[in-house]
Every structure is written in structure tokens, then in C-alpha cells.
Coordinates of C-alpha atoms in Angstrom, one line a residue:
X1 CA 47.6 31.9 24.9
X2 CA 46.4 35.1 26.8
X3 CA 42.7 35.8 27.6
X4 CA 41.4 39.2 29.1
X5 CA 40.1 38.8 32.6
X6 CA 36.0 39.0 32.6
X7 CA 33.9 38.1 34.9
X8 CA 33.5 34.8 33.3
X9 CA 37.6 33.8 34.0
X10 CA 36.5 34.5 37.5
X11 CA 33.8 31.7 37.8
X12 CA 36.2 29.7 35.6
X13 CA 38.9 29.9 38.5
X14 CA 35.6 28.9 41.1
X15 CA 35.0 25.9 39.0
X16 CA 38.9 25.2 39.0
X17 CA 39.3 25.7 42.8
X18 CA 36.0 23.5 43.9
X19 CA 37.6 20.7 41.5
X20 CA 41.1 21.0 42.9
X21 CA 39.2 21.0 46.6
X22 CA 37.4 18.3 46.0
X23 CA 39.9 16.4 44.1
X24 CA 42.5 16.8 47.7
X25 CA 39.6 15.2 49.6
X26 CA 39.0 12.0 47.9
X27 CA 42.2 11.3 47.2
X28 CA 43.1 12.7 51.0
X29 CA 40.7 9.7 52.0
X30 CA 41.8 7.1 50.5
X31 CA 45.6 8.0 51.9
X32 CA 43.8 8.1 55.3
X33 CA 41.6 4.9 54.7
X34 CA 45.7 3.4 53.0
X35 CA 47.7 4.6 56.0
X36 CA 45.2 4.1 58.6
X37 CA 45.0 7.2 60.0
X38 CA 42.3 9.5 61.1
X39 CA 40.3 11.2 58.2
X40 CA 41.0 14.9 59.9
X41 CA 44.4 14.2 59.9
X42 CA 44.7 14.2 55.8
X43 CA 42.0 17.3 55.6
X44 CA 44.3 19.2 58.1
X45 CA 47.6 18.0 56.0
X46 CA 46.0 19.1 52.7
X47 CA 45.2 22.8 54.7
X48 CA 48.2 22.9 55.8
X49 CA 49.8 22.6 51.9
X50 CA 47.3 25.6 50.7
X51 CA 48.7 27.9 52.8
X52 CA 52.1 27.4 52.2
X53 CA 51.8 27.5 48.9
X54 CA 49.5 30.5 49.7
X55 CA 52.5 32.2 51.3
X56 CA 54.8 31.3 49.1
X57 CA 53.5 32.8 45.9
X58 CA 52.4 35.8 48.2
X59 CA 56.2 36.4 49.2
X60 CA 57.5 36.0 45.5
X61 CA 54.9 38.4 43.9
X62 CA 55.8 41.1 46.7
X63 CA 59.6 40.0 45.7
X64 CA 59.0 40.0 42.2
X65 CA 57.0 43.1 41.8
X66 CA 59.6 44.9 44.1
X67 CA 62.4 44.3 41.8
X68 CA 64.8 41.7 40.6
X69 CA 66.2 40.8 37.2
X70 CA 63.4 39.2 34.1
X71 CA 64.1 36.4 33.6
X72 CA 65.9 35.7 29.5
X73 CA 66.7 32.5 27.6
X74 CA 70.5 32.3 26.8
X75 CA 72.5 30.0 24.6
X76 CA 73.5 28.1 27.8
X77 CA 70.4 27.7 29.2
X78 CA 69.0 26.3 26.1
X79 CA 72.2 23.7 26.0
X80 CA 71.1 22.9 29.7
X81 CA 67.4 22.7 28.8
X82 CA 68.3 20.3 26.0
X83 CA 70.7 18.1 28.2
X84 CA 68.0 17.7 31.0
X85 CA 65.4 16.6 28.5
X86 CA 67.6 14.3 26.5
X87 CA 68.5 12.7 30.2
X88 CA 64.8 12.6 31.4
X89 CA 63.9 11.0 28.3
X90 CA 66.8 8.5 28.7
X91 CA 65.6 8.1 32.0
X92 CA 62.1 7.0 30.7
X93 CA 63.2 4.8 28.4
X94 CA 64.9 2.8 30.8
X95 CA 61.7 2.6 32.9
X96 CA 59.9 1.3 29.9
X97 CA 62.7 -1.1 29.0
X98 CA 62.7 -2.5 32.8
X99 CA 59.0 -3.0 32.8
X100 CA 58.7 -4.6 29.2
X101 CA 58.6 -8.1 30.3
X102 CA 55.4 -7.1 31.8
X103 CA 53.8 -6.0 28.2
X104 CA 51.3 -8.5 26.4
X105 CA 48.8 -8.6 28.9
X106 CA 46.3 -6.6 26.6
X107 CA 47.3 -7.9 23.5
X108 CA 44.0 -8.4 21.9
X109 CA 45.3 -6.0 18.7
X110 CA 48.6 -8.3 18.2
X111 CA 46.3 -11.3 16.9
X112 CA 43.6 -8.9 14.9
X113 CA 46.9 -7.5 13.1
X114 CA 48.8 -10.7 13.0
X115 CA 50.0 -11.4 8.8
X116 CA 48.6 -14.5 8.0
X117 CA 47.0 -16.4 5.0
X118 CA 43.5 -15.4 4.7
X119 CA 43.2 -12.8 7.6
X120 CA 42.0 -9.8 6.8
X121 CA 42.1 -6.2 9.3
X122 CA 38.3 -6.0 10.4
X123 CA 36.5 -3.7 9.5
X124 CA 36.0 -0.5 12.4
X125 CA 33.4 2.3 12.8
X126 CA 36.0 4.0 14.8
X127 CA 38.7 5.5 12.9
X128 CA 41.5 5.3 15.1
X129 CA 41.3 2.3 15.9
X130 CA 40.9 0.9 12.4
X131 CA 44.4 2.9 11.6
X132 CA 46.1 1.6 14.4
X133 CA 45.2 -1.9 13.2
X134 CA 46.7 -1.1 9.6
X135 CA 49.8 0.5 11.2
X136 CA 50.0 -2.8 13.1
X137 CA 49.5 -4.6 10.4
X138 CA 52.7 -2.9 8.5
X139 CA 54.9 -3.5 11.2
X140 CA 54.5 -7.4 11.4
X141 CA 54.5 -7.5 7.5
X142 CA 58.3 -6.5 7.9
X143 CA 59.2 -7.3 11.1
X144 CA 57.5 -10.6 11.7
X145 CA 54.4 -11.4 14.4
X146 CA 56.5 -10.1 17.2
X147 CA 54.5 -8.8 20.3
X148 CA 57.6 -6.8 21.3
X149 CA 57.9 -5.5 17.2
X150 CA 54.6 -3.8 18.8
X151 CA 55.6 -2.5 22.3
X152 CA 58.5 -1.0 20.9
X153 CA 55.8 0.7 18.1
X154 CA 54.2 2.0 21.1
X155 CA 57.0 3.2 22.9
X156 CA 58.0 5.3 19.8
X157 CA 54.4 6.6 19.3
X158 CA 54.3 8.0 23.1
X159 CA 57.7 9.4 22.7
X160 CA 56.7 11.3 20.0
X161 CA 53.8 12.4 21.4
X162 CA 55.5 13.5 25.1
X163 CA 57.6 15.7 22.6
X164 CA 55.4 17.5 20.7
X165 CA 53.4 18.2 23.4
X166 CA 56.2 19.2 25.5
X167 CA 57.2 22.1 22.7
X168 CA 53.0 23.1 22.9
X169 CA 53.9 23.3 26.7
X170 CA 56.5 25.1 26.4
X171 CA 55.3 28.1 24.3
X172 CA 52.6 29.0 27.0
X173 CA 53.9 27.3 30.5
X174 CA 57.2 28.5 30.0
X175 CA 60.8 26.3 30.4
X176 CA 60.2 24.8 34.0
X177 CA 56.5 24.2 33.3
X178 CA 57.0 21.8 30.3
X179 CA 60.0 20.4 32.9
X180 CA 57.5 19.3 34.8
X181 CA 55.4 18.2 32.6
X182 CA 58.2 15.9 31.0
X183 CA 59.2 14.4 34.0
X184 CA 55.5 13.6 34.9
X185 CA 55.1 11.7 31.5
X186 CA 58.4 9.7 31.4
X187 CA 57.8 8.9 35.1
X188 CA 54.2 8.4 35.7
X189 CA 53.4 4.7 36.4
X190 CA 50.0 5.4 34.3
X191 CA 51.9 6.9 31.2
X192 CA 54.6 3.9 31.2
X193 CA 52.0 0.9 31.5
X194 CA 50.3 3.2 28.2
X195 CA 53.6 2.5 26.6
X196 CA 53.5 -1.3 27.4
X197 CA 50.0 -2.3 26.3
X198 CA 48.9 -2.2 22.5
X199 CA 46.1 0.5 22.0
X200 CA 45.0 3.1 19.7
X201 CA 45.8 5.9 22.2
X202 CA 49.2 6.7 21.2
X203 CA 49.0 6.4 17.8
X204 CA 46.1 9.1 18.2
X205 CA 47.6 11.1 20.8
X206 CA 50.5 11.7 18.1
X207 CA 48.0 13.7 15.5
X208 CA 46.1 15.2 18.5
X209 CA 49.5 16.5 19.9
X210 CA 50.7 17.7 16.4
X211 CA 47.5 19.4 16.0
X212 CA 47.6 21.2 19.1
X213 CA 51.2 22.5 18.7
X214 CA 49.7 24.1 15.5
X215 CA 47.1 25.4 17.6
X216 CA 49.5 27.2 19.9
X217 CA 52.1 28.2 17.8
X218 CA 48.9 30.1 15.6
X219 CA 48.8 32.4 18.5
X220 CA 52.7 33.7 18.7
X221 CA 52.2 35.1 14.8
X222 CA 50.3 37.5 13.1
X223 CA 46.4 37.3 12.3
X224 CA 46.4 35.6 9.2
X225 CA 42.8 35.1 8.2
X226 CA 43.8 32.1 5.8
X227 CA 45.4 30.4 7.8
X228 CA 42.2 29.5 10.1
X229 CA 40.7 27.7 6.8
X230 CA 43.9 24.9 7.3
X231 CA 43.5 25.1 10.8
X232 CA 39.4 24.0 10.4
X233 CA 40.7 20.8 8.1
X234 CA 43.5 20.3 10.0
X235 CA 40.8 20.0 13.2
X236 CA 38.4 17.7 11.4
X237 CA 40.6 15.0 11.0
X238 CA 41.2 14.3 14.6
X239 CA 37.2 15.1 15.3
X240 CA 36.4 12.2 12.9
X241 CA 38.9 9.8 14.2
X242 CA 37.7 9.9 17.8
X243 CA 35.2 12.3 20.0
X244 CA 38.6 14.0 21.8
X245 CA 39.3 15.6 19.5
X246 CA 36.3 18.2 20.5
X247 CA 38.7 19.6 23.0
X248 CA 41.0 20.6 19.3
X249 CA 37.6 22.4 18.4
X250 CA 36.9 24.0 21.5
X251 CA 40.9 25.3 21.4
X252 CA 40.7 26.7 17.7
X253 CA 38.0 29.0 19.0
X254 CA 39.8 29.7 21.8
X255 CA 42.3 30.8 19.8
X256 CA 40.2 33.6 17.7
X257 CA 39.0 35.1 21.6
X258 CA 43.1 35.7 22.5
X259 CA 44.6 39.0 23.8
X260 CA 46.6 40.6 20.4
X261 CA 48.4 43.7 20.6
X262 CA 47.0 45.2 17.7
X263 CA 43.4 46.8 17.6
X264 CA 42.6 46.5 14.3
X265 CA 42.6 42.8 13.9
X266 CA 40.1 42.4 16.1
X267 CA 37.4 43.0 13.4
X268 CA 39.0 40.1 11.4
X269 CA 37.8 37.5 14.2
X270 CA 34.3 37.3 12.6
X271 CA 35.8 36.6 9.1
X272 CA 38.4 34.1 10.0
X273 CA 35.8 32.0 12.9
X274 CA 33.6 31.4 9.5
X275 CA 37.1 30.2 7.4
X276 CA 37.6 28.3 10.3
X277 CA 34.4 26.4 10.5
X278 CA 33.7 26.0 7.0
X279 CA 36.9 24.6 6.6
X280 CA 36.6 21.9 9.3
X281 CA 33.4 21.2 8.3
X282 CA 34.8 20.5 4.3
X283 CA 37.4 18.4 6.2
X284 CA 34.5 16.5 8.0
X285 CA 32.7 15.5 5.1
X286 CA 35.9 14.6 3.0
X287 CA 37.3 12.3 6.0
X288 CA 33.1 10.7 5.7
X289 CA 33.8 10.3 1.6
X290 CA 37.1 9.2 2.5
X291 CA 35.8 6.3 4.8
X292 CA 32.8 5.9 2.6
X293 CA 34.8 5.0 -0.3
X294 CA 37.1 2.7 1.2
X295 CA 34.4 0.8 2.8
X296 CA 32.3 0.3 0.1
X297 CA 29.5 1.8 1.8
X298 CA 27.7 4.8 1.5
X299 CA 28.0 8.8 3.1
X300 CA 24.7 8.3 5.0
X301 CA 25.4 4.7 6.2
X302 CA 29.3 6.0 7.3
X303 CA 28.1 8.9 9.0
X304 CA 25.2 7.5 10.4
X305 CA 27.5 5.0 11.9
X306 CA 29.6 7.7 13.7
X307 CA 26.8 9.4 15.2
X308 CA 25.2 6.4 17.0
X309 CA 29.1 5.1 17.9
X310 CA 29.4 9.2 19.7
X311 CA 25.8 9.4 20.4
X312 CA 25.3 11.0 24.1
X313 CA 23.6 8.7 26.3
X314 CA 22.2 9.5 30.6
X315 CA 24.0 11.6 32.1
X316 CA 26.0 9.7 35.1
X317 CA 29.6 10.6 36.8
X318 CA 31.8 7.8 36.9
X319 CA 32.9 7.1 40.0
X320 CA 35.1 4.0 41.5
X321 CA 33.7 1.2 43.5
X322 CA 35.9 -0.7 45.7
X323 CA 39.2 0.1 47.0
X324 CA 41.0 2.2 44.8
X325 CA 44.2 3.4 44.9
X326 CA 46.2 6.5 43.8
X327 CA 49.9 6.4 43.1
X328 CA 51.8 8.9 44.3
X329 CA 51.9 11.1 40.7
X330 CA 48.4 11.8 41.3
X331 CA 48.6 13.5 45.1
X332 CA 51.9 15.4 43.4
X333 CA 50.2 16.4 41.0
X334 CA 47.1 17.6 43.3
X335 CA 49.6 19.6 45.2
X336 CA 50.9 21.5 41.9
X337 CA 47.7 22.5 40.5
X338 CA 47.2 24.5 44.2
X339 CA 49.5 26.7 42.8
X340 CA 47.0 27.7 39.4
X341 CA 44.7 28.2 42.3
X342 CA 46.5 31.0 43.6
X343 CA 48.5 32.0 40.3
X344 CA 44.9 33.2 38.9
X345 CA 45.0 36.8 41.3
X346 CA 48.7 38.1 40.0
X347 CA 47.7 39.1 37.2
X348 CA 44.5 41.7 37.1
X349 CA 44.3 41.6 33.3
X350 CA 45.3 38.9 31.3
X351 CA 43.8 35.2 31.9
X352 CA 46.2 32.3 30.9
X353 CA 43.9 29.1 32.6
X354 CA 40.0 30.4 31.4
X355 CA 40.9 28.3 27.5
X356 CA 42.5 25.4 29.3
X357 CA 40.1 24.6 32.1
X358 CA 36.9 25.2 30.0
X359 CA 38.5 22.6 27.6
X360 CA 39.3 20.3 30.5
X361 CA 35.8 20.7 31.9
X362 CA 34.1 20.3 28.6
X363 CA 36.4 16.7 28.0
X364 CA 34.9 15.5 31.7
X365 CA 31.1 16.6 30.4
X366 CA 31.3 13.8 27.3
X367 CA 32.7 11.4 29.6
X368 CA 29.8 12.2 32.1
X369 CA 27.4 11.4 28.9
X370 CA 29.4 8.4 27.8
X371 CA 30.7 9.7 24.6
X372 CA 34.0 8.0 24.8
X373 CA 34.2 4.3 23.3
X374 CA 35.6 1.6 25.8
X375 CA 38.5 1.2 23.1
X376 CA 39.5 4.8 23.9
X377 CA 39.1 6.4 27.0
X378 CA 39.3 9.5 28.4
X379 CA 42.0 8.8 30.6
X380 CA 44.8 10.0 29.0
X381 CA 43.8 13.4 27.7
X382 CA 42.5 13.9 31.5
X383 CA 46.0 13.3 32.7
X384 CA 47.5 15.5 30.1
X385 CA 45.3 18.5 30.7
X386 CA 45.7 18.3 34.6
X387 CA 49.6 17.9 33.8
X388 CA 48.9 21.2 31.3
X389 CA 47.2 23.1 34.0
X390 CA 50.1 22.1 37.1
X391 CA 52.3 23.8 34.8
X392 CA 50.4 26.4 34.0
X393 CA 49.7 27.2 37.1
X394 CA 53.5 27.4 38.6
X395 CA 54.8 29.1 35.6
X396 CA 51.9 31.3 37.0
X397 CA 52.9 31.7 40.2
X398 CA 56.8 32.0 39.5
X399 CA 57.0 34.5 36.1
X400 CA 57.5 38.2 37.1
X401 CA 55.0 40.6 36.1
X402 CA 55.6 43.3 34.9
X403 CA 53.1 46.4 33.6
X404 CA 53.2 47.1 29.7
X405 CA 54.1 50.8 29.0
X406 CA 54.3 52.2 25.4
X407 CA 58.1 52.7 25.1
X408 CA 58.6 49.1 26.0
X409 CA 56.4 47.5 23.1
X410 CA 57.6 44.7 21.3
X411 CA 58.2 45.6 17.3
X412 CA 56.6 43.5 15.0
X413 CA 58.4 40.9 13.6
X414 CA 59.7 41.4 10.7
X415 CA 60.7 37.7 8.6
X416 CA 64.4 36.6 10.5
X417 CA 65.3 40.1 11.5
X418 CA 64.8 41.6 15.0
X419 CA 64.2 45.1 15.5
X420 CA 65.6 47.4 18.4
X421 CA 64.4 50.5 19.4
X422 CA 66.8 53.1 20.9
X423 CA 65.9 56.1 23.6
X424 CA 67.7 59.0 21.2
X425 CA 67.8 62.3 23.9
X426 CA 65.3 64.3 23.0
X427 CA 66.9 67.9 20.9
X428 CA 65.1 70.9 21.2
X429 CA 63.2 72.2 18.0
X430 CA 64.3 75.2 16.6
X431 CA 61.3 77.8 16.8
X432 CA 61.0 79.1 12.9
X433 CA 59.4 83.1 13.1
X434 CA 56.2 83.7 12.2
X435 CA 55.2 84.6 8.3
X436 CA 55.2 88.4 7.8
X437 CA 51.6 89.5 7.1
X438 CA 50.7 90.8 3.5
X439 CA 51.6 94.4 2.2
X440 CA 48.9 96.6 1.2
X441 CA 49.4 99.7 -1.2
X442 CA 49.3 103.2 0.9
X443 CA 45.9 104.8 -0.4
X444 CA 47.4 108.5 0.7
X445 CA 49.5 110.2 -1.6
X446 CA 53.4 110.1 -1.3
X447 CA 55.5 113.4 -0.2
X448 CA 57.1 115.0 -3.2
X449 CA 61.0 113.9 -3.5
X450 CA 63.4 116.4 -2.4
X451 CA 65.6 118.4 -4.8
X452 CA 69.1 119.4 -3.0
X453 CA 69.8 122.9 -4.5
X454 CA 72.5 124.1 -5.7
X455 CA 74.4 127.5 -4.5
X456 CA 75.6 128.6 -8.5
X457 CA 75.5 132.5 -7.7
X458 CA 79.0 134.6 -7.1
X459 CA 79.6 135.7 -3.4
X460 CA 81.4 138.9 -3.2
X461 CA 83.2 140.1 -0.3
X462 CA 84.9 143.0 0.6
X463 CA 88.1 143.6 2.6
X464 CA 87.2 146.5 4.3
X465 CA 84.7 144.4 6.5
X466 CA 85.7 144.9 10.4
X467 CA 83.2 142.8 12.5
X468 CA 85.1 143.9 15.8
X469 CA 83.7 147.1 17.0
X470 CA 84.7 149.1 19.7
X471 CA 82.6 149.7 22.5
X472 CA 82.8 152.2 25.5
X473 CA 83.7 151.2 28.9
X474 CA 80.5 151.7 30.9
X475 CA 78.3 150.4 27.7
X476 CA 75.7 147.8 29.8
X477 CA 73.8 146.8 26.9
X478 CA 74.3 143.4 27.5
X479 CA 72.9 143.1 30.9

């Protein structure tokens, strides 16, 4: 997803660099206030890191735009890229496996889903967490009231999740970006105590994730105008499940504003933002009818309850109180979003970060106003986005560059076959003569045609004819 540089990708990437500061400070603190060490020590450590990663992506775009070979996906390196992931998720599973004895601790949805005579699932305004409780519910109907029947539920939901949106990753951070962003999620401490307590999140962040891989895929094919009607339904389920799924709004028209290569379909972004809105707004209402009917209540009651449950309340910024403490993922990954930091000036035309850091700014406003439920916080899709952006921002720093001229275009894909175009020497034309002009009749009259004659008369000669006369010496009648 490509955006053309404006002036607003340029207070975007202001916004993102004053976050990213401030972010280094307060968590530089609280290393300082941890390790007891002076406070200037930590600001002079996190100074220190800018410029080298300064430097650093300085040196490889002077490398890179010097020369050196593009980088291309081969069969082997897809084999490798499939090995590491299979091992990293190996690796994750055994850190969830190690740590499952620690899992029950929130286990208030194992006794609301619990089979038993006369229990019903209670009834929810939120959606997602009334599904989880009916998923729940499935699972112990077959497998028995087993707390780890559930863990094991949520270890499969997150692993679906890390995989779909490691393939969204992938198609706009490139390979090592949606590396990194594997290994963050198998090995975070915060994404494998997600895995061992029963919540609504990952059975959510499974359609939010599938939703956004549609979302990012949309923009590798051609403008379909259609398609933008399923992608509003598709949108609305997710918006009426739970409020994050605004950020899935906020990326579908992201998606009508991105760089295309051809012109002409640029006048179709009017027609196909209408299918899309008009299409998530039919999917609202049907998810509302949906509920409505199930309930027993009625559309205004159901939809009335949604809007007071998401209702905006004072503005305030959360902030921690206490002594808090940061694992060591978080300052990592405060050190790898420096690099979007500086990523953002290689490029002077196209914009890869404006979509993803509005989004991630617009996510932190409705936590500011309290629009997220205690049942599902904003945690998670925080974590994701900065673990998004990290990779984002090295795949930034690391791709080569490279300026777009004519002959090198990309064909247009054409079904499963891949076109090539061939530099044929160029062969001289052949220079055709000019048309003759027109003929016009001579308005003088034509010479007469010669007749030959004909000698047809006798010619007599005589024998006595002496041409050699005889002429007297000193005869000068010549001179």
C-alpha cells in the first residue's frame, strides 16, 4: 500500500517522530529509575541509538542507490522462509506449552460457558464477546468442562491470527519485515500470557486479521469497482462486533487514496468509495437485524444498546500510576521503529507509513475517549500496529530504490500467465518516395507527326564524270 508524498505524509512522519521520541523517554526512565542509574545517562543512550541508526540507513541508501543487485524471491528462499517460520512457530508453541500451568487465572468465561443443566450463555450487548461465549460453549459440549480444552482454543485462535496477519505483513513490509513481526508475536511475553488467559480478543483478532489481509491483498489487483461493495459488508461485521474494528474502516478508505499505475482508474475512486460505504452500511444494519432477531428484541432497542456501550465519553490519556515496568520487547521494539523514522526521506515520492500511522493514531484517539469496553481493550491492536510500523519501517530503510522509467513497466497481469517484454534493436524504416503529383492535359497544340519520305525517283549517272581536275602549278587559289 503506496501513498503519494503530500505535505500531509510530512506532518504524519512529525506526529510519528514526536511519538517514537517520547515513547524512548518514558520508557528510558523507567530503565534508569529499574537500573538505578542517572536519568541523562538513558536520554544520552537513546541519542546515541538514533544516530547510528541515522548512519546506518544513510550508508546503505548511498550503497544502494550506487549500485548492487535487487533483490528477487527464489524457490530456495521461499523453502528457507517457510522453514524459519515453521521453526519460530515451533518455537512459540513451546513457550506457550511451558507457561500453561500458569493459565486459569482469568478464567471468569470457563464458568459463564461451563455445559450444565439449566445454565444458559448470558445474554451480551457486545458481540464478540457473546460469540466467544457460544464458541466456548461448543468446545466443552464435546470436550468436557476442561479449562485447558479452552487454553488450547486460545492458543489455536492466536496462531491463526499471527498467520494471517503475518501474510498481510508480508505483502507491504516485505520477507524480513513480517520476520520480525513473527518473532515478536511468538516471543513477546504480552502476546503469550494473551494465549494463556480466556478472552474474546483472539477469537476477534482472527476476523479482524482475515479482514485486513483482504484489505491488502485488494491493493496488489486491478480496480474492480464491485469488489468495494464486499469489501463494505465484509467491514461491517467486525465494526459491529467491537469499536476496533474502525481502524478496518479507516484502512478500506485508505485503500481507494493508493498510488495505481494507471491514470484512468483514478476517476472510478468516487464510484467505488459510495459501493463501499453503502455496502458496509447494508452490512451494519443486517448484523443489527441479525442480533435483533436472535435476541428477541427490537432494531432500535439493539442498536441503541451499541451506541451507549461505544458512546465517547471525556477526553483523558491513560497513563500508569505506580511502578511500571516494560519488558524488554517493548524497548526492542522502540529501537526498530527509529528506523521508520528515518526510512520516511528515501523515498521523495511514494509514502508507505501515512495509512498506517493515521490508523494507529486514530485507534489511540477512542482509547483517549474511552470507547473500548474493559472486556476488550486496546492493547492488542496497539501492539500489532507498532509491530506493523517496526517492520515497516526497516523494510523501509533496507529495500533498494530504484527510479521507474517507461521501458521497465510492469505488464498487466494477465489471469496465470506472465508477460515479458524484449528490447528488439531498433531497424531502420525504409523511406517510401513521395506520390507523383497529378497530370494535367497541355492546353497548346501538339507538333504535327513527322512523315519519313521516301526517295522513289531514278538516279541517273553517267560514266564519263571525272571529278579530278587538273590544275596548273603556280594556281594559288586556295590560299
Amino acid at each position: 500500500m503506496t501513498w503519494k508524498k503530500n505535505l500531509f505524509s510530512y506532518f504524519v512522519w512529525f506526529v510519528y517522530a514526536l511519538a517514537v521520541g517520547l515513547g524512548m523517554a518514558c520508557v528510558g526512565s523507567v530503565v534508569c529509575d529499574y537500573a538505578d542509574i542517572p536519568f541523562y545517562v538513558g536520554i544520552a543512550l537513546g541519542i546515541v541509538w538514533v544516530f547510528l541508526v541515522g548512519g546506518a540507513v544513510f550508508l546503505l541508501h548511498r550503497r544502494r542507490a550506487s549500485g548492487g543487485r535487487t533483490q528477487r524471491e527464489s524457490a530456495m528462499g521461499t523453502v528457507a522462509e517457510a522453514a524459519i517460520v515453521v521453526i519460530v512457530l515451533a518455537a512459540g508453541l513451546v513457550l506457550r506449552v511451558y507457561g500453561i500451568d500458569g493459565a486459569g487465572e482469568k478464567a471468569a468465561y470457563f464458568q459463564a460457558a461451563s455445559v450444565m443443566s439449566g445454565q444458559e450463555i448470558p445474554q451480551v450487548v457486545q458481540g464478540s464477546v457473546y460469540f466467544y461465549l457460544q464458541l466456548l460453549h461448543v468446545v466443552f459440549y464435546f470436550l468436557g468442562n476442561k479449562l485447558m480444552a479452552g487454553v488450547w482454543l486460545q492458543i489455536l485462535l492466536q496462531f491463526t491470527a499471527v498467520l494471517l496477519l503475518y501474510f498481510a505483513v508480508r505483502c507491504f513490509a516485505g520477507r524480513a519485515g513480517s520476520m520480525i513481526f513473527l518473532c515478536f508475536c511468538m516471543f513477546s511475553s504480552f502476546m503469550v500470557d494473551e494465549a494463556l488467559n480466556l478472552s474474546p480478543e483472539m477469537l476477534y483478532l482472527v476476523i479482524w486479521s482475515g479482514v485486513l489481509l483482504w484489505l491488502v491483498t485488494a491493493t496488489g489487483r486491478r480496480f474492480r469497482v464491485p469488489e468495494y461493495f464486499f469489501t463494505g459488508l465484509l467491514v461491517a461485521v467486525p465494526c459491529y462486533l467491537d469499536v476496533a474494528g474502525a481502524f478496518l474502516f479507516f484502512a478500506a478508505a485508505s485503500v481507494l487514496f493508493c498510488r495505481r499505475d494507471e491514470e484512468e482508474q483514478r476517476g472510478r475512486m468516487v464510484q467505488a468509495g459510495f459501493l463501499c460505504v453503502l455496502g458496509f452500511l447494508l452490512g451494519f444494519i443486517a448484523c443489527v437485524l441479525a442480533d435483533a432477531v436472535c435476541s428477541g428484541k427490537t432494531f432500535v432497542g439493539v442498536l441503541g444498546a451499541w451506541m451507549t456501550l461505544y458512546r465517547p465519553e471525556r477526553f483523558s490519556i491513560p497513563l500508569a500510576t505506580g511502578e511500571a515496568q516494560f519488558p524488554a520487547e517493548f524497548i526492542l521494539l522502540l529501537g526498530l521503529l527509529v528506523f521508520g523514522v528515518f526510512g520516511f526521506w528515501r523515498d521523495r515520492e511514494n509514502d508507505r507509513m501515512k495509512g498506517w500511522v493515521a490508523g494507529l493514531c486514530a485507534m489511540a484517539l477512542l482509547s483517549c475517549f474511552g470507547c473500548f469496553t474493559a472486556l476488550m481493550p486496546v492493547g492488542v491492536y496497539l501492539f500489532l500496529l507498532m509491530l506493523a510500523l517496526a517492520a515497516l519501517g526497516v523494510d523501509e530503510c533496507f529495500r533498494r530504490i530504484e527510479p521507474v522509467r517507461e521501458e521497465d513497466a510492469e505488464p498487466e497481469e494477465q489471469g496465470t500467465e506472465e508477460l515479458v517484454f524484449v528490447r528488439l534493436p531498433e531497424v531502420p524504416r525504409r523511406r517510401e518516395p513521395p506520390p507523383a503529383p497529378g497530370m494535367i492535359e497541355n492546353p497548346l497544340p501538339l507538333p504535327k507527326r513527322h512523315v519519313s519520305r521516301v526517295l522513289d525517283y531514278d538516279i541517273k549517272s553517267v560514266d564519263s564524270s571525272v571529278y579530278d581536275l587538273e590544275t596548273d602549278d603556280n594556281d594559288d587559289f586556295d590560299l
